[in-house]
Amino acid sequence: MSQKIVLMGAGLIGREHAALLRANPRVELVGVADVSEAAKAVSDEFGARYFTDMGEMLDRMRPDGAIIALPNALHVEAALACVERNIPCLVEKPIADSLDAAMRLVAAAEKTDVPVLIGHQRRHSPDIAKARQIVADGILGRLVAVNAMWMTDKPAAYFDAAWRREPGGGPLLINLIHDIDCLRFICGDIDEVMAFTSNAVRSFEVEDTASVSVRFAGGALGTLLMSDTAVSPFNWDTAAGQALYFPHQPENSYHLAGTKAALSIPCMDVWRHETEAGHWQHPLVRQHITLDGSRAYENQLNHFVDVIESKAEPLTSARDGAMTLATVLAIARAGRENRTIAVSEMLA
């Protein structure tokens, strides 16, 4: 029997969720809640009932699960409405627009034991999942250094939406948060961060470029370079071929190095010496890791159904999503205050 799902938010990503729901035989989209004029057309297109009030939709439709694709500031309100009604929900990233709001949702989810899955969809991608396994299995040895890049050139029309030019709408919270979540998932929690941020190209209130240094809890050090005003193939969205509406341009966006081997992602090549006695004067052997070809968003939806059916725990819980948010907010503070920020400061 298929699970009845409702959708809160019928914007760009909401429509993508609707299409994914329609294509999956395990689920049925039964309701759409959104106050925009275009939302009624979306509900009609996908054969769902239309509501302007999300609480009314939850009460009348009594769904098995809900997907929340609203603006960031509305995530927690919508998720709490689900938790109060014992309805599992998938909340698009970030979990919230502030850490205080995120922790309110964490407290409610943990008190009631209602599943809340945060939509960091890259965790469901086969390259990211395999990289986590490779690190956990010790194939790289002791992890020493991590390098990540997210650089691309957004068009001027992208910023017609005013919130993308204002605090909370810059690429740290919109884009780099995905990379931070991937690195936390693969390499472990981040304890400390340093950062330089710049808005020199667009002169908006928010950053357009940032360079970041991090210290992982396990001792490894990392660097991240991010810009949404630089022409580049070095970003996971296009490099992995997993994004919903970007061209696939094979490249690497993450590089991990340990005492035994190195790994590039998403091309998934492991580099190591032929023998354990090898060192920098000896050639390296490249081993390509073959993946299963599955799709991140489809995997995420199937995982959400497993969560609804009590077959799995959320891969990214509310608390996990809050930790990723805290790490990104620490980076933003480090850029403003020109000092090292411990992530624990954000949680104090």
Coordinates of C-alpha atoms in Angstrom, one line a residue:
M1 CA 0.0 0.0 0.0
S2 CA 1.4 3.4 -1.0
Q3 CA 2.1 6.1 1.7
K4 CA 0.0 9.3 1.5
I5 CA 2.3 12.3 1.3
V6 CA 1.5 16.0 1.5
L7 CA 3.8 18.8 0.2
M8 CA 4.2 22.2 1.9
G9 CA 5.6 24.6 -0.6
A10 CA 5.2 24.5 -4.3
G11 CA 8.1 26.6 -5.5
L12 CA 11.1 25.4 -7.5
I13 CA 12.2 22.6 -5.2
G14 CA 8.6 21.8 -4.2
R15 CA 7.7 21.1 -7.8
E16 CA 10.8 18.8 -8.0
H17 CA 9.5 16.9 -5.0
A18 CA 6.1 16.6 -6.6
A19 CA 7.6 15.1 -9.7
L20 CA 9.7 12.6 -7.6
L21 CA 6.6 11.6 -5.7
R22 CA 4.6 11.0 -8.9
A23 CA 7.3 8.8 -10.2
N24 CA 7.6 6.6 -7.1
P25 CA 5.1 3.7 -6.7
R26 CA 5.6 3.6 -3.0
V27 CA 3.9 7.0 -2.4
E28 CA 0.9 9.1 -3.4
L29 CA 0.9 12.9 -3.4
V30 CA -2.5 13.8 -1.8
G31 CA -2.2 17.5 -0.8
V32 CA -0.3 20.7 -1.5
A33 CA -0.2 23.7 0.8
D34 CA 1.1 27.1 -0.4
V35 CA -0.3 30.6 -0.4
S36 CA 1.2 31.5 -3.9
E37 CA -1.1 31.8 -6.9
A38 CA 1.0 29.2 -8.8
A39 CA 0.5 26.5 -6.2
K40 CA -3.1 25.8 -7.3
A41 CA -1.8 24.9 -10.8
V42 CA 0.8 22.6 -9.2
S43 CA -1.7 20.8 -7.2
D44 CA -4.0 20.4 -10.2
E45 CA -1.1 19.2 -12.4
F46 CA -0.1 16.5 -9.9
G47 CA -3.7 15.5 -8.9
A48 CA -3.5 16.7 -5.3
R49 CA -5.9 18.7 -3.2
Y50 CA -4.9 22.3 -2.7
F51 CA -4.8 24.2 0.6
T52 CA -3.6 27.6 1.7
D53 CA -3.4 26.6 5.3
M54 CA -0.9 23.8 6.2
G55 CA -2.5 23.0 9.5
E56 CA -5.9 22.5 7.8
M57 CA -4.3 20.2 5.2
L58 CA -2.6 18.1 7.9
D59 CA -5.9 17.8 9.9
R60 CA -8.1 17.0 6.9
M61 CA -5.8 14.8 4.9
R62 CA -4.2 12.9 7.8
P63 CA -1.2 12.0 5.7
D64 CA 1.5 9.3 6.5
G65 CA 4.2 11.9 5.9
A66 CA 4.9 15.4 4.8
I67 CA 7.6 17.1 2.7
I68 CA 8.5 20.7 3.7
A69 CA 9.9 22.8 0.9
L70 CA 9.0 26.3 2.2
P71 CA 11.3 29.3 2.7
N72 CA 13.9 28.7 5.4
A73 CA 12.1 30.9 8.0
L74 CA 9.0 28.7 7.8
H75 CA 10.7 25.3 8.1
V76 CA 10.4 24.9 11.9
E77 CA 6.8 26.1 12.1
A78 CA 5.8 23.6 9.5
A79 CA 7.8 20.8 11.0
L80 CA 6.4 21.4 14.5
A81 CA 2.9 21.2 13.1
C82 CA 3.8 17.8 11.8
V83 CA 5.5 16.6 15.0
E84 CA 2.4 17.8 17.1
R85 CA 0.3 15.5 14.9
N86 CA 2.7 12.5 15.0
I87 CA 3.4 12.9 11.2
P88 CA 7.0 12.1 10.0
C89 CA 8.4 14.9 7.9
L90 CA 11.2 15.6 5.5
V91 CA 12.4 19.1 5.9
E92 CA 14.5 20.8 3.1
K93 CA 17.8 22.1 4.2
P94 CA 18.7 24.1 6.1
I95 CA 16.8 22.8 9.1
A96 CA 16.0 26.4 10.1
D97 CA 17.0 30.0 9.5
S98 CA 18.5 30.3 13.0
L99 CA 20.0 27.9 15.5
D100 CA 17.5 28.8 18.2
A101 CA 14.7 27.7 15.9
A102 CA 16.5 24.6 14.9
M103 CA 17.0 23.6 18.6
R104 CA 13.3 24.0 19.2
L105 CA 12.6 21.5 16.5
V106 CA 15.3 19.2 17.8
A107 CA 13.8 19.3 21.3
A108 CA 10.3 18.6 20.0
A109 CA 11.4 15.7 17.7
E110 CA 13.4 14.0 20.5
K111 CA 10.7 14.5 23.1
T112 CA 8.0 12.9 21.0
D113 CA 10.1 10.5 19.0
V114 CA 8.5 11.6 15.8
P115 CA 10.9 11.2 12.9
V116 CA 12.3 14.3 11.3
L117 CA 14.5 13.8 8.2
I118 CA 16.6 16.9 7.1
G119 CA 16.9 17.1 3.3
H120 CA 20.7 17.0 2.9
Q121 CA 20.2 14.9 -0.2
R122 CA 23.9 14.5 -1.0
R123 CA 24.2 11.9 1.9
H124 CA 21.9 9.7 -0.2
S125 CA 24.2 9.9 -3.3
P126 CA 26.3 6.8 -3.9
D127 CA 29.6 8.7 -4.1
I128 CA 29.2 10.4 -0.8
A129 CA 28.0 7.1 0.9
K130 CA 30.9 5.2 -0.5
A131 CA 33.4 7.9 0.5
R132 CA 32.1 7.7 4.1
Q133 CA 32.6 3.9 4.0
I134 CA 36.1 4.2 2.6
V135 CA 37.1 6.5 5.4
A136 CA 35.4 4.4 8.1
D137 CA 37.1 1.2 6.8
G138 CA 40.5 2.8 7.2
I139 CA 41.4 2.5 3.5
L140 CA 43.0 6.0 3.6
G141 CA 44.7 5.3 6.9
R142 CA 44.5 8.1 9.4
L143 CA 42.8 11.0 7.7
V144 CA 45.2 14.0 7.5
A145 CA 43.9 16.6 5.1
V146 CA 40.7 17.6 3.2
N147 CA 40.2 20.0 0.4
A148 CA 36.8 21.0 -1.0
M149 CA 35.6 23.5 -3.6
W150 CA 32.2 24.9 -4.6
M151 CA 32.6 27.5 -7.3
T152 CA 30.2 28.5 -10.0
D153 CA 28.7 31.5 -11.7
K154 CA 25.1 32.3 -10.9
P155 CA 23.3 34.6 -13.4
A156 CA 22.1 38.1 -12.4
A157 CA 18.4 37.0 -12.6
Y158 CA 19.0 34.5 -9.8
F159 CA 19.2 37.5 -7.4
D160 CA 15.9 39.0 -8.5
A161 CA 14.6 37.3 -5.4
A162 CA 15.5 39.9 -2.7
W163 CA 16.1 37.3 0.1
R164 CA 19.1 36.0 -1.9
R165 CA 20.8 39.4 -1.5
E166 CA 20.1 39.8 2.2
P167 CA 21.6 38.3 5.4
G168 CA 20.7 34.6 5.6
G169 CA 20.5 34.3 1.8
G170 CA 24.1 34.2 0.8
P171 CA 25.9 31.1 -0.6
L172 CA 27.2 30.0 2.8
L173 CA 23.7 29.0 3.9
I174 CA 22.3 28.2 0.4
N175 CA 25.2 26.3 -1.0
L176 CA 28.3 25.7 1.2
I177 CA 26.0 24.1 3.8
H178 CA 25.8 21.1 1.5
D179 CA 29.5 20.7 1.4
I180 CA 29.9 21.2 5.1
D181 CA 27.3 18.5 5.7
C182 CA 29.0 16.1 3.3
L183 CA 32.4 16.6 5.0
R184 CA 30.8 16.1 8.4
F185 CA 29.1 12.9 7.1
I186 CA 32.3 11.6 5.6
C187 CA 35.0 12.8 7.9
G188 CA 33.3 13.5 11.2
D189 CA 32.3 16.6 13.2
I190 CA 34.1 19.9 12.8
D191 CA 35.4 21.5 16.0
E192 CA 36.8 24.8 14.9
V193 CA 36.7 27.1 11.8
M194 CA 38.4 30.2 10.4
A195 CA 37.2 32.2 7.4
F196 CA 37.7 35.1 5.1
T197 CA 34.5 36.3 3.3
S198 CA 34.1 38.8 0.5
N199 CA 31.3 40.6 -1.4
A200 CA 33.7 42.4 -3.7
V201 CA 32.2 41.3 -6.9
R202 CA 28.4 42.0 -6.4
S203 CA 28.6 44.3 -3.3
F204 CA 25.5 42.7 -1.8
E205 CA 25.0 42.6 1.9
V206 CA 25.9 38.9 1.8
E207 CA 29.1 37.2 0.7
D208 CA 29.8 36.0 -2.8
T209 CA 33.1 34.3 -2.0
A210 CA 34.7 32.7 1.0
S211 CA 37.8 30.8 2.0
V212 CA 37.5 28.5 5.0
S213 CA 39.8 26.5 7.2
V214 CA 38.5 23.8 9.5
R215 CA 39.8 21.5 12.2
F216 CA 37.9 18.1 12.4
A217 CA 37.3 16.5 15.8
G218 CA 39.5 13.6 14.6
G219 CA 42.5 15.9 14.1
A220 CA 42.4 16.3 10.3
L221 CA 42.6 19.8 8.8
G222 CA 40.6 21.0 5.9
T223 CA 40.2 23.9 3.5
L224 CA 37.1 25.0 1.5
L225 CA 36.9 27.6 -1.3
M226 CA 33.5 28.8 -2.3
S227 CA 32.2 31.4 -4.8
D228 CA 29.0 31.9 -6.7
T229 CA 30.6 34.4 -9.1
A230 CA 33.4 32.3 -10.5
V231 CA 33.3 30.2 -13.7
S232 CA 34.3 26.7 -12.7
P233 CA 33.5 23.0 -13.0
F234 CA 34.7 22.5 -9.4
N235 CA 31.4 22.0 -7.6
W236 CA 29.6 18.8 -6.6
D237 CA 26.3 19.8 -8.2
T238 CA 27.7 19.5 -11.8
A239 CA 30.6 17.2 -11.1
A240 CA 28.5 14.4 -9.6
G241 CA 25.8 14.5 -12.2
Q242 CA 23.2 14.2 -9.4
A243 CA 21.7 17.7 -9.5
L244 CA 18.2 18.0 -10.8
Y245 CA 18.6 20.9 -13.3
F246 CA 22.3 21.3 -14.0
P247 CA 24.5 19.8 -16.7
H248 CA 26.9 17.0 -15.8
Q249 CA 30.5 18.0 -16.2
P250 CA 32.7 15.3 -14.7
E251 CA 35.3 16.7 -12.3
N252 CA 36.3 16.5 -8.7
S253 CA 35.2 18.8 -5.9
Y254 CA 36.5 17.0 -2.8
H255 CA 40.0 15.6 -2.2
L256 CA 40.8 13.5 1.0
A257 CA 44.3 12.5 1.9
G258 CA 45.4 10.1 4.6
T259 CA 48.5 8.2 5.8
K260 CA 47.9 5.3 3.4
A261 CA 46.0 6.7 0.4
A262 CA 44.1 9.6 -1.1
L263 CA 40.5 9.8 -2.5
S264 CA 39.0 12.2 -5.1
I265 CA 35.2 12.7 -5.1
P266 CA 32.9 12.4 -7.1
C267 CA 35.2 10.7 -9.8
M268 CA 36.0 8.2 -7.1
D269 CA 39.7 7.4 -7.6
V270 CA 41.8 6.0 -4.8
W271 CA 45.5 6.7 -5.1
R272 CA 48.1 4.7 -3.1
H273 CA 51.6 3.2 -3.3
E274 CA 52.1 -0.3 -4.6
T275 CA 53.5 -1.4 -1.2
E276 CA 53.3 -0.1 2.3
A277 CA 57.0 0.9 2.2
G278 CA 56.3 3.3 -0.7
H279 CA 56.8 7.1 -0.3
W280 CA 56.9 10.3 -2.4
Q281 CA 59.7 9.1 -4.6
H282 CA 57.6 6.0 -5.7
P283 CA 54.8 6.0 -8.2
L284 CA 51.2 5.9 -7.2
V285 CA 48.6 3.4 -8.3
R286 CA 45.1 4.6 -9.2
Q287 CA 42.1 2.4 -8.4
H288 CA 38.7 3.5 -9.7
I289 CA 35.7 2.8 -7.4
T290 CA 32.6 1.8 -9.4
L291 CA 29.3 3.1 -8.0
D292 CA 25.8 1.7 -8.4
G293 CA 24.4 4.6 -10.5
S294 CA 21.5 5.4 -8.2
R295 CA 20.1 8.9 -7.9
A296 CA 20.4 11.0 -4.7
Y297 CA 16.9 12.5 -4.6
E298 CA 15.2 9.1 -5.5
N299 CA 17.3 7.4 -2.8
Q300 CA 16.3 10.1 -0.3
L301 CA 12.6 9.7 -1.0
N302 CA 12.8 5.9 -0.7
H303 CA 14.7 6.4 2.6
F304 CA 11.9 8.7 3.8
V305 CA 9.3 6.0 3.0
D306 CA 11.4 3.6 5.0
V307 CA 11.4 6.1 7.9
I308 CA 7.6 6.4 7.7
E309 CA 7.3 2.6 7.7
S310 CA 9.7 2.3 10.7
K311 CA 12.2 0.4 8.7
A312 CA 15.0 3.0 9.2
E313 CA 16.0 5.9 11.4
P314 CA 16.5 9.3 9.6
L315 CA 20.0 9.4 8.0
T316 CA 20.1 13.1 8.8
S317 CA 18.2 13.7 12.1
A318 CA 17.0 17.1 13.3
R319 CA 20.0 17.2 15.7
D320 CA 22.4 16.3 12.9
G321 CA 20.9 19.0 10.7
A322 CA 21.3 21.5 13.5
M323 CA 25.0 20.7 13.9
T324 CA 25.5 21.3 10.2
L325 CA 23.7 24.7 10.5
A326 CA 25.8 25.5 13.6
T327 CA 29.0 24.8 11.7
V328 CA 28.0 27.1 8.8
L329 CA 26.9 29.9 11.2
A330 CA 30.3 29.5 12.9
I331 CA 32.0 30.1 9.5
A332 CA 29.9 33.2 8.9
R333 CA 30.8 34.5 12.4
A334 CA 34.5 33.7 11.8
G335 CA 34.4 35.8 8.6
R336 CA 32.7 38.7 10.4
E337 CA 34.9 38.7 13.5
N338 CA 38.2 37.7 11.9
R339 CA 38.9 35.0 14.5
T340 CA 38.8 31.3 15.1
I341 CA 35.4 30.1 16.1
A342 CA 34.7 26.9 18.0
V343 CA 31.4 25.3 16.8
S344 CA 30.6 24.7 20.5
E345 CA 30.4 28.6 20.9
M346 CA 27.4 28.5 18.7
L347 CA 25.7 25.9 20.8
A348 CA 26.4 27.6 24.2

